[in-house]
Every structure is written in structure tokens, then in C-alpha cells.
mmCIF file of C-alpha atoms in Angstrom:
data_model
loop_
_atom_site.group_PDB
_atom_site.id
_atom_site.type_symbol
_atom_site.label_atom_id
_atom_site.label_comp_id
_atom_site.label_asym_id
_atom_site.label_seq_id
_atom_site.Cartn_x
_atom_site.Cartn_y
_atom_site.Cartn_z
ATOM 1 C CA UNK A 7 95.172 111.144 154.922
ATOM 2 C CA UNK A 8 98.342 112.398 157.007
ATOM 3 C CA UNK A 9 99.987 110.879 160.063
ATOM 4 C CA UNK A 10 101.483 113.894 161.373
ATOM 5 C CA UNK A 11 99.631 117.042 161.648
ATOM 6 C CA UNK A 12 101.481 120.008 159.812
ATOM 7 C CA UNK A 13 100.690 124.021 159.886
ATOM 8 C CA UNK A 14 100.039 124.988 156.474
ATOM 9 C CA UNK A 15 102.315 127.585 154.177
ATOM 10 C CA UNK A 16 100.344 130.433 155.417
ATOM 11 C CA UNK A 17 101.738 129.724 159.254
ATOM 12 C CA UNK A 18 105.284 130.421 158.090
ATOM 13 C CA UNK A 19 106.538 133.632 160.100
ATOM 14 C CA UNK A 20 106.247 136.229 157.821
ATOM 15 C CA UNK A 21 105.925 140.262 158.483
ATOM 16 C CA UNK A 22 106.419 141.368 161.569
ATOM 17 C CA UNK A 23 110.326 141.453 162.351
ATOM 18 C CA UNK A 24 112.626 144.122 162.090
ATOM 19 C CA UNK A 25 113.834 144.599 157.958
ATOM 20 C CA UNK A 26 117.135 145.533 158.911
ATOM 21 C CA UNK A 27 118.712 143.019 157.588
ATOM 22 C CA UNK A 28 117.674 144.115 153.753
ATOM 23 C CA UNK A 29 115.740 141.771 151.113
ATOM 24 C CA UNK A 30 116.344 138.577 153.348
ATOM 25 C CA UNK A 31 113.874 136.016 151.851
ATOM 26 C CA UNK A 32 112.964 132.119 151.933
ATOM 27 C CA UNK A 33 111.674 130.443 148.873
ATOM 28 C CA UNK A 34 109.617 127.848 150.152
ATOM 29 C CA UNK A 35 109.227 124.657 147.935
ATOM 30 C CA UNK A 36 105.958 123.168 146.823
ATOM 31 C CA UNK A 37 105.507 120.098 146.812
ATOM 32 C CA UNK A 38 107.678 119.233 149.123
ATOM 33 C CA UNK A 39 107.774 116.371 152.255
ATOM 34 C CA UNK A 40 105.287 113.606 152.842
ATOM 35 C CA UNK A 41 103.962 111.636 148.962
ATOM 36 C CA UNK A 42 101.283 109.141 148.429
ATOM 37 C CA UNK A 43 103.219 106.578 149.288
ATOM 38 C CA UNK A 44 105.279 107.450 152.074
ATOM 39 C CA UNK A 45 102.063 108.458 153.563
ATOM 40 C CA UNK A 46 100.341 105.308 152.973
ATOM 41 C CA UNK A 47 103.298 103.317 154.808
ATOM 42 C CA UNK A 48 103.350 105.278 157.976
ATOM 43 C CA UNK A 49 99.341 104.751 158.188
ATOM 44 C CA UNK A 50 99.804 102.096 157.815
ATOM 45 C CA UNK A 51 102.241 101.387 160.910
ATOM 46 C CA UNK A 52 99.958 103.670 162.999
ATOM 47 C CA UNK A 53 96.786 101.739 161.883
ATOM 48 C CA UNK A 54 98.212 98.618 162.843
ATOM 49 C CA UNK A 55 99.383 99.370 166.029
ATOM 50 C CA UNK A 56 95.566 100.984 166.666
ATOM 51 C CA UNK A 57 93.700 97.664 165.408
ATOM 52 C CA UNK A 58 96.156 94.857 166.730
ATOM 53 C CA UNK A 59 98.288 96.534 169.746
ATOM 54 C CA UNK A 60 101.940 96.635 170.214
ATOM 55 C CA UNK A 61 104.354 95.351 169.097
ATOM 56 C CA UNK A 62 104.244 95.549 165.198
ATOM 57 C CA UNK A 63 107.271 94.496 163.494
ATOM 58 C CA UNK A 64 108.528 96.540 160.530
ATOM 59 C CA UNK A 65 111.300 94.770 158.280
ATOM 60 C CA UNK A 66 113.316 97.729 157.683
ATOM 61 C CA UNK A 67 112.804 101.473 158.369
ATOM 62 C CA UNK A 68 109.179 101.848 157.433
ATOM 63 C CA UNK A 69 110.099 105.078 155.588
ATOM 64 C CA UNK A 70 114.182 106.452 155.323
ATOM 65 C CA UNK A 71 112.839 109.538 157.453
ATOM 66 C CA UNK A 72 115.100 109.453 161.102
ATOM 67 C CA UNK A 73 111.863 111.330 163.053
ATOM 68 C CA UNK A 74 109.054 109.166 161.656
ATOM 69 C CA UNK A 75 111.239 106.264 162.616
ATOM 70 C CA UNK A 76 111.967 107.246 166.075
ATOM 71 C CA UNK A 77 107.928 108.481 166.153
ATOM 72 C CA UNK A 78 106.725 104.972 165.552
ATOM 73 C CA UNK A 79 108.681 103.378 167.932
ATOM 74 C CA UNK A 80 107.567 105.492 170.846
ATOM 75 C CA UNK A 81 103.964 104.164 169.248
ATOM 76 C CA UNK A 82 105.043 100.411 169.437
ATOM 77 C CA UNK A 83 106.461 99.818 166.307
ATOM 78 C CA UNK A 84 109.915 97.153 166.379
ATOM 79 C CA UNK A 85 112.318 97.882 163.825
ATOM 80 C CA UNK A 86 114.322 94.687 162.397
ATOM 81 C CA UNK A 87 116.909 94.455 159.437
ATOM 82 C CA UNK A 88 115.847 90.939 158.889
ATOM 83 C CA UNK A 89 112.406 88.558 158.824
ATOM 84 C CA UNK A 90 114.075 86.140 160.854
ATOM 85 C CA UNK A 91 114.500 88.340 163.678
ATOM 86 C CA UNK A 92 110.339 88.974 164.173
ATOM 87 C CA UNK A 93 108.869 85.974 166.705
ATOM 88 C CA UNK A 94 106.624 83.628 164.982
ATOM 89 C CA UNK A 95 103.346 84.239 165.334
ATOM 90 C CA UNK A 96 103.224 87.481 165.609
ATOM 91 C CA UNK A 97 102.793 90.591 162.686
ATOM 92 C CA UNK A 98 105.478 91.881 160.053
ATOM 93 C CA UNK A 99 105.126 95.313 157.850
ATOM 94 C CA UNK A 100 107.352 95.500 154.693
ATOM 95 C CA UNK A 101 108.305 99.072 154.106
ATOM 96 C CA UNK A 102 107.448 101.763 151.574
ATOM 97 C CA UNK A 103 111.029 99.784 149.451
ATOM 98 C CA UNK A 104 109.629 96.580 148.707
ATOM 99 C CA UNK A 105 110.873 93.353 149.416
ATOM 100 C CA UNK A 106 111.963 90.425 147.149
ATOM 101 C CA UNK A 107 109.634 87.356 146.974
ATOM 102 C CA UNK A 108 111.784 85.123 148.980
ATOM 103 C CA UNK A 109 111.324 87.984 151.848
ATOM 104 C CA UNK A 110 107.443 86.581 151.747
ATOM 105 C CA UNK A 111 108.958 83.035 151.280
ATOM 106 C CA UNK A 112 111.005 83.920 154.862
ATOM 107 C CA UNK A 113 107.753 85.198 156.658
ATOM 108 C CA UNK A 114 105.056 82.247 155.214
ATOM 109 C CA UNK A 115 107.851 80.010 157.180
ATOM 110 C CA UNK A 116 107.882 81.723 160.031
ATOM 111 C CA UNK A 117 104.721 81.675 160.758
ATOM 112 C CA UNK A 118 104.067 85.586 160.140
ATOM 113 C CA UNK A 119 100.910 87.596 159.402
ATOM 114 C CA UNK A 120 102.097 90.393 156.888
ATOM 115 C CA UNK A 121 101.129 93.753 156.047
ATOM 116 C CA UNK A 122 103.042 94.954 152.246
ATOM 117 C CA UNK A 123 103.151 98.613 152.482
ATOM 118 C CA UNK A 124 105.398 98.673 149.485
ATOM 119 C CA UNK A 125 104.198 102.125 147.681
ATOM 120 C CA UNK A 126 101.980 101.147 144.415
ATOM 121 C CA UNK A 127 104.922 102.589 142.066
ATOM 122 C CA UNK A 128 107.891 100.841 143.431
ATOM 123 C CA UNK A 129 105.477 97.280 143.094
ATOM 124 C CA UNK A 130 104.195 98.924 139.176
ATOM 125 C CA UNK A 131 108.501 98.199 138.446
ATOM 126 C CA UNK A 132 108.438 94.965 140.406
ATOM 127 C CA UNK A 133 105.739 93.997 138.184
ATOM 128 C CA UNK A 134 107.433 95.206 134.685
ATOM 129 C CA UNK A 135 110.806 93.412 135.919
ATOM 130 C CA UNK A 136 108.366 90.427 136.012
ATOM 131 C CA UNK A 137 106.566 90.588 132.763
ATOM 132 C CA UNK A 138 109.959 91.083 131.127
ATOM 133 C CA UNK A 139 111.767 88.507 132.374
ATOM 134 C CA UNK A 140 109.015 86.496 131.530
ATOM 135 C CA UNK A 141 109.741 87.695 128.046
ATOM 136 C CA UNK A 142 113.531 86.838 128.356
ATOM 137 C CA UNK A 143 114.685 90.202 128.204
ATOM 138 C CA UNK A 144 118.080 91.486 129.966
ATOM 139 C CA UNK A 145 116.362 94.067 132.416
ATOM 140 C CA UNK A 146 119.404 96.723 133.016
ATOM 141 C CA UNK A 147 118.666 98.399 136.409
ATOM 142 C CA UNK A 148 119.594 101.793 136.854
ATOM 143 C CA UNK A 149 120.122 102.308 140.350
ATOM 144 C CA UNK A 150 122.335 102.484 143.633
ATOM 145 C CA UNK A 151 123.440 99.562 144.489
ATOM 146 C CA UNK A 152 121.930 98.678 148.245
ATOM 147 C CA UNK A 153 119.733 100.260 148.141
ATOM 148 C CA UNK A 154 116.676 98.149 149.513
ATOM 149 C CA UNK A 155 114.419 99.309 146.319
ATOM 150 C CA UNK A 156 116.792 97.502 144.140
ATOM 151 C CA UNK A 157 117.357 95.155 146.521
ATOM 152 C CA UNK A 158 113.852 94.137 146.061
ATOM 153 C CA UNK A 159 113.346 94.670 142.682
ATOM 154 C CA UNK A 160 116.487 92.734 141.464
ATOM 155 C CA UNK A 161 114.694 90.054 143.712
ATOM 156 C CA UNK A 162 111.906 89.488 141.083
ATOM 157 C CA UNK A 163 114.527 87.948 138.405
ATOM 158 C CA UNK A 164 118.131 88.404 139.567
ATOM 159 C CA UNK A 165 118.913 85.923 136.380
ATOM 160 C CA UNK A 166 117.974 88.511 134.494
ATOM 161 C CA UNK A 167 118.733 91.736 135.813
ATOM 162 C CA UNK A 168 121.851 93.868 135.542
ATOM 163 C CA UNK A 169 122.463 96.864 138.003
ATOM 164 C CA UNK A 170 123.747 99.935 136.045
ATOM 165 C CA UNK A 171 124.843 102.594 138.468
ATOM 166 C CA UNK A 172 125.049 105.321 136.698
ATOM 167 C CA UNK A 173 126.167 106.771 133.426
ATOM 168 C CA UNK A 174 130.082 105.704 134.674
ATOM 169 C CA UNK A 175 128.529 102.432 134.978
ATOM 170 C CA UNK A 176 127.523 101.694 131.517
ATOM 171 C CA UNK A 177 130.906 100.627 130.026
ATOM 172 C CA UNK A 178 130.720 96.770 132.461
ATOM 173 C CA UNK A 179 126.853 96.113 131.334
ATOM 174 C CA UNK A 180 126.926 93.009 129.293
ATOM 175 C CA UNK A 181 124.001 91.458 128.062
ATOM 176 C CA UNK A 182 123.019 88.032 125.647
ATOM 177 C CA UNK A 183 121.342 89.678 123.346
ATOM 178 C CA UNK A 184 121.477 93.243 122.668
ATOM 179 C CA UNK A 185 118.636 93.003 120.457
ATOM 180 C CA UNK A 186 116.504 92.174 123.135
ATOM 181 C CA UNK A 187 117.538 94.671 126.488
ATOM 182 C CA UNK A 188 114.981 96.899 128.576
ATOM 183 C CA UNK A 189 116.032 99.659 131.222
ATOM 184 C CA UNK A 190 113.852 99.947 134.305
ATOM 185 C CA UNK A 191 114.469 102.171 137.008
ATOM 186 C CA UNK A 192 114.515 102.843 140.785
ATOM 187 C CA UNK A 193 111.899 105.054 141.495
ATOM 188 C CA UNK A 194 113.812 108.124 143.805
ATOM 189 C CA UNK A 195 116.458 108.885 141.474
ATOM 190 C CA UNK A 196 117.782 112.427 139.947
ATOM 191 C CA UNK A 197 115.691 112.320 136.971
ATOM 192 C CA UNK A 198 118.660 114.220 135.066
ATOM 193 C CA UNK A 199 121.123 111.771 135.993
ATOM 194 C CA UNK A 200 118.946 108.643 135.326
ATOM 195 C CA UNK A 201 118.351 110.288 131.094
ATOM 196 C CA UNK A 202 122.312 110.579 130.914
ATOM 197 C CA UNK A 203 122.376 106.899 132.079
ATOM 198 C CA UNK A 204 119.621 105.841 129.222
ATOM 199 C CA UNK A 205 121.338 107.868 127.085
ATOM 200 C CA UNK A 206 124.575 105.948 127.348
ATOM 201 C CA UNK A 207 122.594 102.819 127.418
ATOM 202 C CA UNK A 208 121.542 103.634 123.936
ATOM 203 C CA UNK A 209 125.198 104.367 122.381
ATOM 204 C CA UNK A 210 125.613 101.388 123.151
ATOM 205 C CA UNK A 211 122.596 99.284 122.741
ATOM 206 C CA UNK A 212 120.232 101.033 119.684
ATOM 207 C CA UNK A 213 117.511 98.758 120.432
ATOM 208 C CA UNK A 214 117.106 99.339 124.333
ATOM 209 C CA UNK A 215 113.018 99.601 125.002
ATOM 210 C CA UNK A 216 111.772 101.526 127.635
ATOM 211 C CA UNK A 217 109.664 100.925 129.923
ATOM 212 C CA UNK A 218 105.793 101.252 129.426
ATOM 213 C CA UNK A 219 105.797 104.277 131.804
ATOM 214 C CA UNK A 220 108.296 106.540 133.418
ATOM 215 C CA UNK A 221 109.396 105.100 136.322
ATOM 216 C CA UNK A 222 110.653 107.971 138.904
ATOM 217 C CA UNK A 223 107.894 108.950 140.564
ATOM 218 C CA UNK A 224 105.922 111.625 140.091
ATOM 219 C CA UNK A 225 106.507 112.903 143.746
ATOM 220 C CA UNK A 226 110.350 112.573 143.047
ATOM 221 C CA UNK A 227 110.263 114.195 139.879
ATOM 222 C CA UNK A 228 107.826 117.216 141.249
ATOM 223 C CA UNK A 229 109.938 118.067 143.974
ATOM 224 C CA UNK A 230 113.180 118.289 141.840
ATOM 225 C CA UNK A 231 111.555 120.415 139.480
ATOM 226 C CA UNK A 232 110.482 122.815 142.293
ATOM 227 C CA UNK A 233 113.756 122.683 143.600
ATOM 228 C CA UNK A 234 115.284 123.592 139.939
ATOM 229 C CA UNK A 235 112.625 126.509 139.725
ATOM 230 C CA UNK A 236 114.195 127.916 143.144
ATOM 231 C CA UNK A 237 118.208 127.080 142.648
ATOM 232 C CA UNK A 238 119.059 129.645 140.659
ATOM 233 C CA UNK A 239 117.965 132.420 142.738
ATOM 234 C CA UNK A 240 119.439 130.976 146.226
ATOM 235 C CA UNK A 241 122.557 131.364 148.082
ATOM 236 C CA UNK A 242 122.044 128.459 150.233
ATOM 237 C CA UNK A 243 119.722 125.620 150.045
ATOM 238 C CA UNK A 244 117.882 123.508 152.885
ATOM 239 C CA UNK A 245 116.518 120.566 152.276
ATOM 240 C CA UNK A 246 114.916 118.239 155.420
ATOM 241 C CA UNK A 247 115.555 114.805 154.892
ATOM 242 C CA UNK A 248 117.795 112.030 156.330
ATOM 243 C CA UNK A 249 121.173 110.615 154.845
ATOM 244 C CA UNK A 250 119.904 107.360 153.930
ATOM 245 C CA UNK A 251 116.854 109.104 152.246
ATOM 246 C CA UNK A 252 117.955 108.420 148.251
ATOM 247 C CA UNK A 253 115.021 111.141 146.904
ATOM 248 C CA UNK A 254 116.239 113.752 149.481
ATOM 249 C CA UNK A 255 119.829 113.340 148.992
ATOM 250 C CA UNK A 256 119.194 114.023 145.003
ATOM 251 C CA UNK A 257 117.500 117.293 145.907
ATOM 252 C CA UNK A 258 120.350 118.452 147.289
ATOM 253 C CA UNK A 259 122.636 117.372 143.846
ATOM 254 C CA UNK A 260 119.931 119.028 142.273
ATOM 255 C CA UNK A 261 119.822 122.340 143.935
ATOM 256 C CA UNK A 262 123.470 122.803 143.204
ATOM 257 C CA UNK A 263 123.227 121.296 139.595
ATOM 258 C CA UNK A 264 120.131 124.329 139.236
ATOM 259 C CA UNK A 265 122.880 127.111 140.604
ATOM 260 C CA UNK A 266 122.435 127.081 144.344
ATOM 261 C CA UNK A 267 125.366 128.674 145.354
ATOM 262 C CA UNK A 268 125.620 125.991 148.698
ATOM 263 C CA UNK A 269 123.169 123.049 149.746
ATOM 264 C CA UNK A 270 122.826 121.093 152.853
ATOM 265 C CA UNK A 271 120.675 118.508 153.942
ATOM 266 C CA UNK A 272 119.812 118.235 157.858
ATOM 267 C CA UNK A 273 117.262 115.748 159.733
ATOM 268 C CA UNK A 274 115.992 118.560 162.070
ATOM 269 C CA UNK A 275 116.645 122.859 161.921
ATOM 270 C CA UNK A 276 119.145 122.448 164.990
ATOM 271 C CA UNK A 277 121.648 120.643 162.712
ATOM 272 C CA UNK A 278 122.111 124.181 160.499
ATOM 273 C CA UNK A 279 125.085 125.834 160.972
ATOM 274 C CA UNK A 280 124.923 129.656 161.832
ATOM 275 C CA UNK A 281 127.918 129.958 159.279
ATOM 276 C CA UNK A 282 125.728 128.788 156.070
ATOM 277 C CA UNK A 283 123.944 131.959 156.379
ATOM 278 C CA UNK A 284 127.122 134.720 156.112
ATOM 279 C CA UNK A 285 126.676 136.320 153.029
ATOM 280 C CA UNK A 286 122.928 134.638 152.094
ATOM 281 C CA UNK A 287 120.041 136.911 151.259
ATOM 282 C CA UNK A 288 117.707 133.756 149.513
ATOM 283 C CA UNK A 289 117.740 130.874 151.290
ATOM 284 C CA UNK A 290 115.479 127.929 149.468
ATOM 285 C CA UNK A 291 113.821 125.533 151.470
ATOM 286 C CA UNK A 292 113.011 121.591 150.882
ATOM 287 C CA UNK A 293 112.300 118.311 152.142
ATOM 288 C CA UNK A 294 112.310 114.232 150.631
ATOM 289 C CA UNK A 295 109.591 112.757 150.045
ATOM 290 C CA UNK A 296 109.687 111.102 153.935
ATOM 291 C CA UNK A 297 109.625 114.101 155.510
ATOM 292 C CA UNK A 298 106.644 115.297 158.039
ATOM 293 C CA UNK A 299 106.202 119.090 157.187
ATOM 294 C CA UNK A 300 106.426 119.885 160.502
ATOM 295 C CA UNK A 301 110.197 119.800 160.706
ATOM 296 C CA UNK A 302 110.075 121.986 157.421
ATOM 297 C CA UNK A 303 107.921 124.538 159.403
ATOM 298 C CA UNK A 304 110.370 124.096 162.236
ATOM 299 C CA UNK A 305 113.023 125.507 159.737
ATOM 300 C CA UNK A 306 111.380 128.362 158.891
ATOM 301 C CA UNK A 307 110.821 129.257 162.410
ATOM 302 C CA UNK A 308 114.748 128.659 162.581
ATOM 303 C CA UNK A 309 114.899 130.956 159.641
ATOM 304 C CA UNK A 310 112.825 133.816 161.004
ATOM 305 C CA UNK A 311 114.441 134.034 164.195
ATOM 306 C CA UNK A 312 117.466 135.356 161.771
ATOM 307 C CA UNK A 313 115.528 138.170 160.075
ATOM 308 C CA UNK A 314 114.476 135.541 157.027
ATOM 309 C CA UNK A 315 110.721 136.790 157.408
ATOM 310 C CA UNK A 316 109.673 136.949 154.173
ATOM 311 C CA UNK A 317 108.402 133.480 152.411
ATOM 312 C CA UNK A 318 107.142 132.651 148.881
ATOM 313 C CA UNK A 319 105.734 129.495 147.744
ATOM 314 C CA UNK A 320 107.384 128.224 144.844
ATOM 315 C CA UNK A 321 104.823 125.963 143.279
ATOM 316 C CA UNK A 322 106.410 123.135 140.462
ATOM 317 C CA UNK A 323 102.819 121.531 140.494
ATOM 318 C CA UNK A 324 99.982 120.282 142.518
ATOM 319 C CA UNK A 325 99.529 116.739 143.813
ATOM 320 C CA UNK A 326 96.385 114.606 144.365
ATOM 321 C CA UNK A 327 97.232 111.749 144.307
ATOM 322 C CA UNK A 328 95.912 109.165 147.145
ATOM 323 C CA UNK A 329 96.482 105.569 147.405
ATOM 324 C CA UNK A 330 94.340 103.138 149.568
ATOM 325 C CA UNK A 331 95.261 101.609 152.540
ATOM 326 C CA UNK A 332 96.969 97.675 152.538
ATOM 327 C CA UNK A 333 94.019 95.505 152.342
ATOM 328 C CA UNK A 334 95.558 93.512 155.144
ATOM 329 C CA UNK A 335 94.661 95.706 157.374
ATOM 330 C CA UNK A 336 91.144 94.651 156.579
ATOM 331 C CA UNK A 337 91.914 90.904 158.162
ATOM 332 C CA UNK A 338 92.088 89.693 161.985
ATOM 333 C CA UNK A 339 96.048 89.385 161.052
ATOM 334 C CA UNK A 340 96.361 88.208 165.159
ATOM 335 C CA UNK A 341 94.038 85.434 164.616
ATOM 336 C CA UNK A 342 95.977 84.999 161.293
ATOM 337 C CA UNK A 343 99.837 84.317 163.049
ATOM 338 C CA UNK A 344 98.153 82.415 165.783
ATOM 339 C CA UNK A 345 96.299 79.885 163.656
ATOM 340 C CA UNK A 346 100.013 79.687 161.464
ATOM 341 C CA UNK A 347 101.717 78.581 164.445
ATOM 342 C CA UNK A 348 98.741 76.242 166.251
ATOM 343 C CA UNK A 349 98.780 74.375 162.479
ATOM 344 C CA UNK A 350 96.326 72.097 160.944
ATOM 345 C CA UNK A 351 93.660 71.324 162.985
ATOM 346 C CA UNK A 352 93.936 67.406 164.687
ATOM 347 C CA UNK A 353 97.690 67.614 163.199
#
């Protein structure tokens, strides 16, 4: 299921414009924009909205995508940095990030209803940084510090979990027992970058386990990979995405890491400088994970209007994967907050 409607590959402009201008090209990434999860998040701010009415709070931007954000609002949707700032009584969604458990401790005592649309793979490393803590292992977390993903994670046992930023990073880590030390990850990360951190974990702890499965998501680690297939051959890279988007940030490292010769990231095509295109004759063309494909196609329509007509697909792999809908959004959440803040019945 997708929230916004997007033209498929085959509506790129393609054909019919003067050649002029030589072997011009786009090489179109795929995948790119909108994953599993990102998807499932913004359903589910549109679902709720549908079933219970505005407003809807949302702790946090639902998704790190500036359009979607500003979409939602028009819909209803009220966007707070902190629980505390939602009226009791009334409905909270935690974003695609996570949240730690004294987030759910803040709403229970504010008399919230909740709706966790925390994607499946960010909760699949809350729940390892559980189980081994549980175990009394130091958990080193490779991440970026803020970052509300480690925010939240780092939430499920800051006593035992140590935030490596990095391969620079590696040097401060200290742990108890370096014997007994796991590395987990957060989950939008260059994938590159994150096996030179684990790398230097290892020099200098031999026994460092890993974790059961690879944590970077598969969407994350697809759309790098396209973006490394298509690097090479560009002069200048697009990728869609917002600043404060971690996944689409690293495509742009990436691109330039793969040979781009220049990369830029923009929120919308009006943001692309004229200038980026003297001397291009491949331009490659991206977007994060948070990204409605419509602003890609909106791009290439920027593109073509410059005598870049002709676009190729260039496919890393195909994605399938779907994941369900919260199962809050199966509950009378309104009758939920307004029974919280009534109370006990004869209290």
C-alpha cells in the first residue's frame, strides 16, 4: 500500500526532444524512495486521521521526509518534539525511529492513546539490545549520535550501551569485559562505513559477536548498491531526500565514494542549480528511503526540460516486502484516551 500516488518509470520523459545536445542521459535508480516501513508510518498517520478525525499527534516527524511532513499536516496531523506537549486524552503516533520505553512511560501518564509506528526492523534491534543486556553484554552502538533511532534504541539499556560513531570513534569505547561485547547497529547507515567501524571494533576486541542478523536494512542497503551500480558512470548525482534524512544523506557519500564526479541532495527539483549541469552528459538520479516518488518524477521532468531525455532504470534488486498496519489502529483509541482521563469508574 502507498500514501502518495506516483507515475511509474515508464512516465519519465523520454524521446521526443531535440538530440542536440549529444548522448545526454539520466540513470534512474531502482529501488529508490518510499520502503516498507516508511510506508507503513505515513499510513498509518493518514489512517488515523480517516478513523478518529483531526488532530493526531505525532511525537516527532513521522518520517525525516520535509513534503510528507508538511502533507500530513495539511491532513490534520500535529507535529510535537516532546510527549508532554500532546493534551491528555487525546491520540499520540511514535514515528518510523522508535522511541525509548520511558517515551511509553511519558504517554501511559498522560493519559494518551498510542499508535507505535516504529518500522519492524528498527524494533528487531530494540529487541536484540534487550536480549543482550539481559545477557550482560556491553552492546557498542554504531551510530550518529542524535539521532532519534539511537536515541531510542540506547533507551532499551543505556547501562549497557556504548555509542561508537564511527571508525574515528573506536579508540574512546571502553567496555568491562572484552570477552563479552556485541555491536548492534542503526539501521540507515552507509553499509561501507558501518564494516570499517566493525572492523576496528575487532582490532581491538577479537571476541566482538555480531548480531543474529544484519542490521541496516535491506531498503538502505538496496538503494546504496543501486546507487554504487550508477556512480561510476555519472557526472553529477541527484538524490531527493531531506537534510535530516540519515539513509538519504549516505547516498549521497556513497555516490561520490562509487566515482560520481559531483552529488547533491535537494528536498524538491527547484532547489538544483542550473550550474551542476555545465559539463554533465550522465546525470544519476535517487531518493531516501522517505521520499514519495513523485518528487523523483518531478526531477526528471526538471531534467528533460534540459535535453536529459533519455532514462534507464538501473535495477540493484527488487523489493516485496510489506509490513502490516499498527494493530492499534484496530481499537476505538478515542474511547481509549477518554476512559484514561474519566479514571476508574466510582473513583
Amino acid at each position: 500500500m502507498t500514501s502518495t500516488p506516483s507515475p511509474s518509470p515508464a512516465a519519465a520523459p523520454s524521446g521526443d526532444a531535440t538530440r542536440s545536445s549529444g548522448d545526454r542521459r539520466v540513470l534512474l535508480a531502482n529501488p529508490r524512495g518510499y520502503c516498507a516501513g516508511v510506508d507503513r508510518a505515513v499510513v498509518a498517520v493518514e489512517k488515523a486521521l480517516e478513523q478518529y478525525g483531526a488532530p493526531v499527534y505525532v511525537r516527532h516527524e513521522i518520517v525525516h521526509n520535509k513534503h510528507v511532513v508538511k502533507t500530513l499536516e495539511k491532513k490534520g496531523a500535529i507535529f510535537v518534539d516532546e510527549t508532554q506537549e500532546v493534551p491528555e486524552g487525546n491520540i499520540v503516533i511514535f514515528s518510523a525511529h522508535g522511541v525509548a520505553p520511558v517515551v511509553h512511560e511519558e504517554a501511559e501518564r498522560g493519559k494518551l492513546a498510542t499508535i507505535d509506528a516504529t518500522c519492524p526492523l528498527v524494533t528487531k534491534v530494540h529487541k536484540e539490545a534487550v536480549r543482550f543486556a539481559k545477557e550482560d553484554y556491553d552492546i557498542l552502538l554504531i551510530g550518529h549520535e542524535g539521532h532519534e533511532e539511537v536515541v531510542g534504541t540506547s533507551g532499551e539499556a543505556p547501562e549497557h550501551i556504548t555509542l561508537v560513531d564511527g571508525p574515528a570513534d573506536v579508540a574512546n569505547v571502553e567496555v568491562r569485559d572484552p570477552e563479552k561485547v556485541v555491536w548492534l547497529s542503526q539501521t540507515t547507515l552507509s553499509v561501507d562505513e558501518t564494516m570499517e567501524t566493525v572492523g576496528a571494533l575487532k582490532e581491538r576486541f577479537p571476541a566482538l559477536v555480531s548480531p543474529p542478523s544484519d542490521d541496516i536494512c535491506y531498503a538502505t542497503q538496496n538503494r546504496q548498491t543501486a546507487v554504487k551500480k550508477m556512480g561510476a558512470e555519472s557526472d553529477l548525482v541527484i538524490v531527493v531526500g531531506s537534510k535530516n534524512s540519515s539513509n538519504s544523506v549516505r547516498l549521497v557519500e556513497v555516490a561520490l565514494g562509487a566515482g560520481a564526479k559531483d552529488a547533491h541532495l535537494v528536498d524538491y527539483a527547484e532547489e538544483i542549480d542550473e550550474a551542476w549541469l555545465e559539463g554533465v552528459r550522465t546525470v544519476g538520479v535517487t531518493s531516501g528511503a522517505s521520499v514519495p516518488d513523485v518528487l523523483v518524477h518531478d526531477v526528471l521532468a526538471w531534467l528533460a526540460r534540459r535535453d536529459f531525455n533519455d532514462v534507464e532504470t538501473v535495477t540493484a534488486a527488487e523489493e516485496s516486502i510489506h509490513f502490516s498496519l499498527p494493530k492499534e489502529l484496530r481499537r476505538d483509541l478515542r474511547a481509549e484516551a477518554a476512559a484514561a482521563v474519566a479514571g476508574p469508574t466510582g473513583a
